[in-house]
């Protein structure tokens, strides 16, 4: 049954650039003006967060766009408080659009007496009044099971596959997809299947968190254009070390495709000095000025995919259709012509 209300977008401060881009893309798809709901999300002097929504949202289908990236706690609280404001203003349905789901790396108890913070965050979102979640490349797929509400997890693999075919079209025979660890093989294999490329693995062994004791390449990368695929790049230490190991094993070029460019601490400097020719990330996290200025970091937009996913959610049509290449090509309007 078609929706009777229009989808309405509201954003916190975590990634206003992406939120505005999604609104513009929706305006193109709908052939009518789409803008963010007028609201203020501010902090008092003691850093308490205050939200005031200036427009009527009673009975509306609301989409709150807010990645819970750095500062994770502030951005998470903004999302919760915006949701509470909308729920108390009688919004009909609230979808949390979380391009980057913070705390996703704390999805299990790896040691005794440690939390499962991803589950706690899920409980907080549901208790605040979120009706459904729309996110991108969850670090662990089982996080979807932490929620008792619908969770739509979009994937960057189809977009990355299109981007690889576009930028490496004259050397596809030499392209090899690399998983930077054994745990990321499924993610890397998905892209390898889409572009019909072979797969290799960099096996890393840690002595303790933040330190890599040893790296070995499983597979022959000699003469190959290696493309490392992963979901998160934080300090870029592992990524840059993996690139060095691949070159030492005979790779002619090394590139990387990472969904969420956390890029904290010395990450940008490491990438700029790395043997990697390019690091491709999405805009799920607001890029810093340093990231934008880095010559070998390129940003792939996610607004077209999120805009279509929001419209599909509002219309009650398939979101999983966005996993298919034939669906994404027209959405990206010739950016990746085939």
mmCIF file of N, CA and C in Angstrom, residues 96-152:
data_model
loop_
_atom_site.group_PDB
_atom_site.id
_atom_site.type_symbol
_atom_site.label_atom_id
_atom_site.label_comp_id
_atom_site.label_asym_id
_atom_site.label_seq_id
_atom_site.Cartn_x
_atom_site.Cartn_y
_atom_site.Cartn_z
ATOM 1 N N UNK A 96 16.359 5.189 11.984
ATOM 2 C CA UNK A 96 17.697 5.729 12.234
ATOM 3 C C UNK A 96 18.601 5.329 11.073
ATOM 4 N N UNK A 97 19.041 6.313 10.306
ATOM 5 C CA UNK A 97 19.962 6.076 9.193
ATOM 6 C C UNK A 97 21.367 6.299 9.748
ATOM 7 N N UNK A 98 22.095 5.196 9.958
ATOM 8 C CA UNK A 98 23.399 5.244 10.624
ATOM 9 C C UNK A 98 24.455 4.751 9.637
ATOM 10 N N UNK A 99 24.987 5.639 8.804
ATOM 11 C CA UNK A 99 25.956 5.195 7.794
ATOM 12 C C UNK A 99 27.161 4.475 8.394
ATOM 13 N N UNK A 100 27.613 4.940 9.562
ATOM 14 C CA UNK A 100 28.683 4.244 10.284
ATOM 15 C C UNK A 100 28.174 3.932 11.681
ATOM 16 N N UNK A 101 28.098 2.643 11.991
ATOM 17 C CA UNK A 101 27.559 2.198 13.277
ATOM 18 C C UNK A 101 28.706 2.051 14.275
ATOM 19 N N UNK A 102 28.868 3.055 15.145
ATOM 20 C CA UNK A 102 29.924 3.011 16.154
ATOM 21 C C UNK A 102 29.698 1.898 17.162
ATOM 22 N N UNK A 103 30.755 1.485 17.821
ATOM 23 C CA UNK A 103 30.757 0.399 18.799
ATOM 24 C C UNK A 103 30.553 -0.979 18.166
ATOM 25 N N UNK A 104 30.524 -1.040 16.823
ATOM 26 C CA UNK A 104 30.280 -2.326 16.158
ATOM 27 C C UNK A 104 31.437 -3.301 16.359
ATOM 28 N N UNK A 105 32.626 -2.787 16.668
ATOM 29 C CA UNK A 105 33.765 -3.690 16.886
ATOM 30 C C UNK A 105 33.702 -4.377 18.249
ATOM 31 N N UNK A 106 32.791 -3.911 19.104
ATOM 32 C CA UNK A 106 32.595 -4.560 20.401
ATOM 33 C C UNK A 106 31.327 -5.413 20.332
ATOM 34 N N UNK A 107 31.381 -6.444 19.497
ATOM 35 C CA UNK A 107 30.201 -7.252 19.205
ATOM 36 C C UNK A 107 30.189 -8.596 19.931
ATOM 37 N N UNK A 108 31.222 -8.876 20.728
ATOM 38 C CA UNK A 108 31.285 -10.155 21.438
ATOM 39 C C UNK A 108 32.251 -9.995 22.612
ATOM 40 N N UNK A 109 32.230 -10.971 23.510
ATOM 41 C CA UNK A 109 33.155 -10.964 24.641
ATOM 42 C C UNK A 109 34.407 -11.739 24.244
ATOM 43 N N UNK A 110 35.440 -11.009 23.847
ATOM 44 C CA UNK A 110 36.687 -11.663 23.448
ATOM 45 C C UNK A 110 37.495 -12.115 24.663
ATOM 46 N N UNK A 111 37.272 -11.455 25.797
ATOM 47 C CA UNK A 111 37.957 -11.805 27.036
ATOM 48 C C UNK A 111 36.954 -11.766 28.182
ATOM 49 N N UNK A 112 37.373 -12.308 29.322
ATOM 50 C CA UNK A 112 36.503 -12.282 30.499
ATOM 51 C C UNK A 112 36.309 -10.852 30.986
ATOM 52 N N UNK A 113 35.124 -10.612 31.554
ATOM 53 C CA UNK A 113 34.798 -9.325 32.176
ATOM 54 C C UNK A 113 34.905 -8.143 31.217
ATOM 55 N N UNK A 114 34.434 -8.355 29.999
ATOM 56 C CA UNK A 114 34.354 -7.269 29.010
ATOM 57 C C UNK A 114 32.907 -7.126 28.542
ATOM 58 N N UNK A 115 32.516 -5.942 28.054
ATOM 59 C CA UNK A 115 31.125 -5.720 27.646
ATOM 60 C C UNK A 115 30.871 -6.165 26.208
ATOM 61 N N UNK A 116 29.610 -6.239 25.864
ATOM 62 C CA UNK A 116 29.197 -6.347 24.461
ATOM 63 C C UNK A 116 28.502 -5.021 24.154
ATOM 64 N N UNK A 117 29.296 -4.020 23.869
ATOM 65 C CA UNK A 117 28.791 -2.650 23.769
ATOM 66 C C UNK A 117 27.836 -2.460 22.598
ATOM 67 N N UNK A 118 28.042 -3.220 21.516
ATOM 68 C CA UNK A 118 27.143 -3.104 20.360
ATOM 69 C C UNK A 118 25.713 -3.474 20.740
ATOM 70 N N UNK A 119 25.567 -4.464 21.608
ATOM 71 C CA UNK A 119 24.237 -4.863 22.075
ATOM 72 C C UNK A 119 23.632 -3.779 22.955
ATOM 73 N N UNK A 120 24.453 -3.164 23.810
ATOM 74 C CA UNK A 120 23.977 -2.072 24.653
ATOM 75 C C UNK A 120 23.475 -0.909 23.804
ATOM 76 N N UNK A 121 24.225 -0.564 22.754
ATOM 77 C CA UNK A 121 23.809 0.520 21.857
ATOM 78 C C UNK A 121 22.490 0.165 21.177
ATOM 79 N N UNK A 122 22.350 -1.091 20.767
ATOM 80 C CA UNK A 122 21.092 -1.536 20.145
ATOM 81 C C UNK A 122 19.922 -1.347 21.106
ATOM 82 N N UNK A 123 20.125 -1.720 22.374
ATOM 83 C CA UNK A 123 19.066 -1.554 23.377
ATOM 84 C C UNK A 123 18.699 -0.084 23.563
ATOM 85 N N UNK A 124 19.727 0.785 23.577
ATOM 86 C CA UNK A 124 19.479 2.210 23.758
ATOM 87 C C UNK A 124 18.651 2.779 22.606
ATOM 88 N N UNK A 125 18.977 2.383 21.384
ATOM 89 C CA UNK A 125 18.260 2.896 20.219
ATOM 90 C C UNK A 125 16.794 2.459 20.230
ATOM 91 N N UNK A 126 16.562 1.205 20.551
ATOM 92 C CA UNK A 126 15.185 0.699 20.585
ATOM 93 C C UNK A 126 14.400 1.375 21.707
ATOM 94 N N UNK A 127 15.039 1.515 22.878
ATOM 95 C CA UNK A 127 14.356 2.136 24.022
ATOM 96 C C UNK A 127 14.038 3.599 23.742
ATOM 97 N N UNK A 128 14.891 4.271 22.974
ATOM 98 C CA UNK A 128 14.651 5.687 22.655
ATOM 99 C C UNK A 128 13.453 5.859 21.737
ATOM 100 N N UNK A 129 13.120 4.818 20.970
ATOM 101 C CA UNK A 129 11.952 4.899 20.099
ATOM 102 C C UNK A 129 12.219 4.676 18.631
ATOM 103 N N UNK A 130 13.422 4.207 18.270
ATOM 104 C CA UNK A 130 13.721 3.909 16.869
ATOM 105 C C UNK A 130 12.911 2.692 16.424
ATOM 106 N N UNK A 131 12.278 2.795 15.255
ATOM 107 C CA UNK A 131 11.447 1.704 14.731
ATOM 108 C C UNK A 131 12.194 0.790 13.772
ATOM 109 N N UNK A 132 13.206 1.325 13.088
ATOM 110 C CA UNK A 132 14.005 0.502 12.201
ATOM 111 C C UNK A 132 15.355 1.167 11.974
ATOM 112 N N UNK A 133 16.328 0.360 11.532
ATOM 113 C CA UNK A 133 17.692 0.832 11.331
ATOM 114 C C UNK A 133 18.068 0.666 9.863
ATOM 115 N N UNK A 134 18.742 1.673 9.315
ATOM 116 C CA UNK A 134 19.334 1.589 7.982
ATOM 117 C C UNK A 134 20.806 1.936 8.134
ATOM 118 N N UNK A 135 21.686 0.996 7.798
ATOM 119 C CA UNK A 135 23.109 1.218 8.011
ATOM 120 C C UNK A 135 23.913 0.682 6.836
ATOM 121 N N UNK A 136 25.231 0.795 6.932
ATOM 122 C CA UNK A 136 26.116 0.405 5.837
ATOM 123 C C UNK A 136 27.273 -0.425 6.377
ATOM 124 N N UNK A 137 27.465 -1.599 5.814
ATOM 125 C CA UNK A 137 28.610 -2.461 6.141
ATOM 126 C C UNK A 137 28.873 -2.557 7.641
ATOM 127 N N UNK A 138 27.927 -3.174 8.342
ATOM 128 C CA UNK A 138 28.161 -3.471 9.752
ATOM 129 C C UNK A 138 29.446 -4.276 9.902
ATOM 130 N N UNK A 139 30.214 -3.967 10.924
ATOM 131 C CA UNK A 139 31.486 -4.676 11.133
ATOM 132 C C UNK A 139 31.253 -6.168 11.326
ATOM 133 N N UNK A 140 30.165 -6.517 11.981
ATOM 134 C CA UNK A 140 29.817 -7.928 12.191
ATOM 135 C C UNK A 140 28.340 -8.109 11.867
ATOM 136 N N UNK A 141 28.046 -9.037 10.970
ATOM 137 C CA UNK A 141 26.665 -9.211 10.507
ATOM 138 C C UNK A 141 25.720 -9.593 11.639
ATOM 139 N N UNK A 142 26.240 -10.269 12.676
ATOM 140 C CA UNK A 142 25.363 -10.728 13.752
ATOM 141 C C UNK A 142 24.777 -9.578 14.569
ATOM 142 N N UNK A 143 25.301 -8.363 14.401
ATOM 143 C CA UNK A 143 24.756 -7.210 15.126
ATOM 144 C C UNK A 143 23.295 -6.990 14.750
ATOM 145 N N UNK A 144 22.905 -7.385 13.550
ATOM 146 C CA UNK A 144 21.500 -7.272 13.154
ATOM 147 C C UNK A 144 20.608 -8.035 14.125
ATOM 148 N N UNK A 145 21.127 -9.127 14.667
ATOM 149 C CA UNK A 145 20.362 -9.931 15.616
ATOM 150 C C UNK A 145 20.291 -9.337 17.004
ATOM 151 N N UNK A 146 21.049 -8.248 17.256
ATOM 152 C CA UNK A 146 20.973 -7.582 18.555
ATOM 153 C C UNK A 146 19.693 -6.756 18.665
ATOM 154 N N UNK A 147 19.058 -6.489 17.531
ATOM 155 C CA UNK A 147 17.851 -5.664 17.499
ATOM 156 C C UNK A 147 16.606 -6.529 17.385
ATOM 157 N N UNK A 148 15.530 -6.076 18.012
ATOM 158 C CA UNK A 148 14.221 -6.700 17.828
ATOM 159 C C UNK A 148 13.352 -5.861 16.896
ATOM 160 N N UNK A 149 13.994 -5.035 16.091
ATOM 161 C CA UNK A 149 13.339 -4.228 15.071
ATOM 162 C C UNK A 149 14.034 -4.511 13.743
ATOM 163 N N UNK A 150 13.424 -4.168 12.604
ATOM 164 C CA UNK A 150 14.068 -4.441 11.307
ATOM 165 C C UNK A 150 15.374 -3.667 11.151
ATOM 166 N N UNK A 151 16.382 -4.321 10.603
ATOM 167 C CA UNK A 151 17.678 -3.707 10.305
ATOM 168 C C UNK A 151 18.013 -3.972 8.840
ATOM 169 N N UNK A 152 18.172 -2.917 8.068
ATOM 170 C CA UNK A 152 18.609 -3.035 6.672
ATOM 171 C C UNK A 152 20.080 -2.657 6.605
#
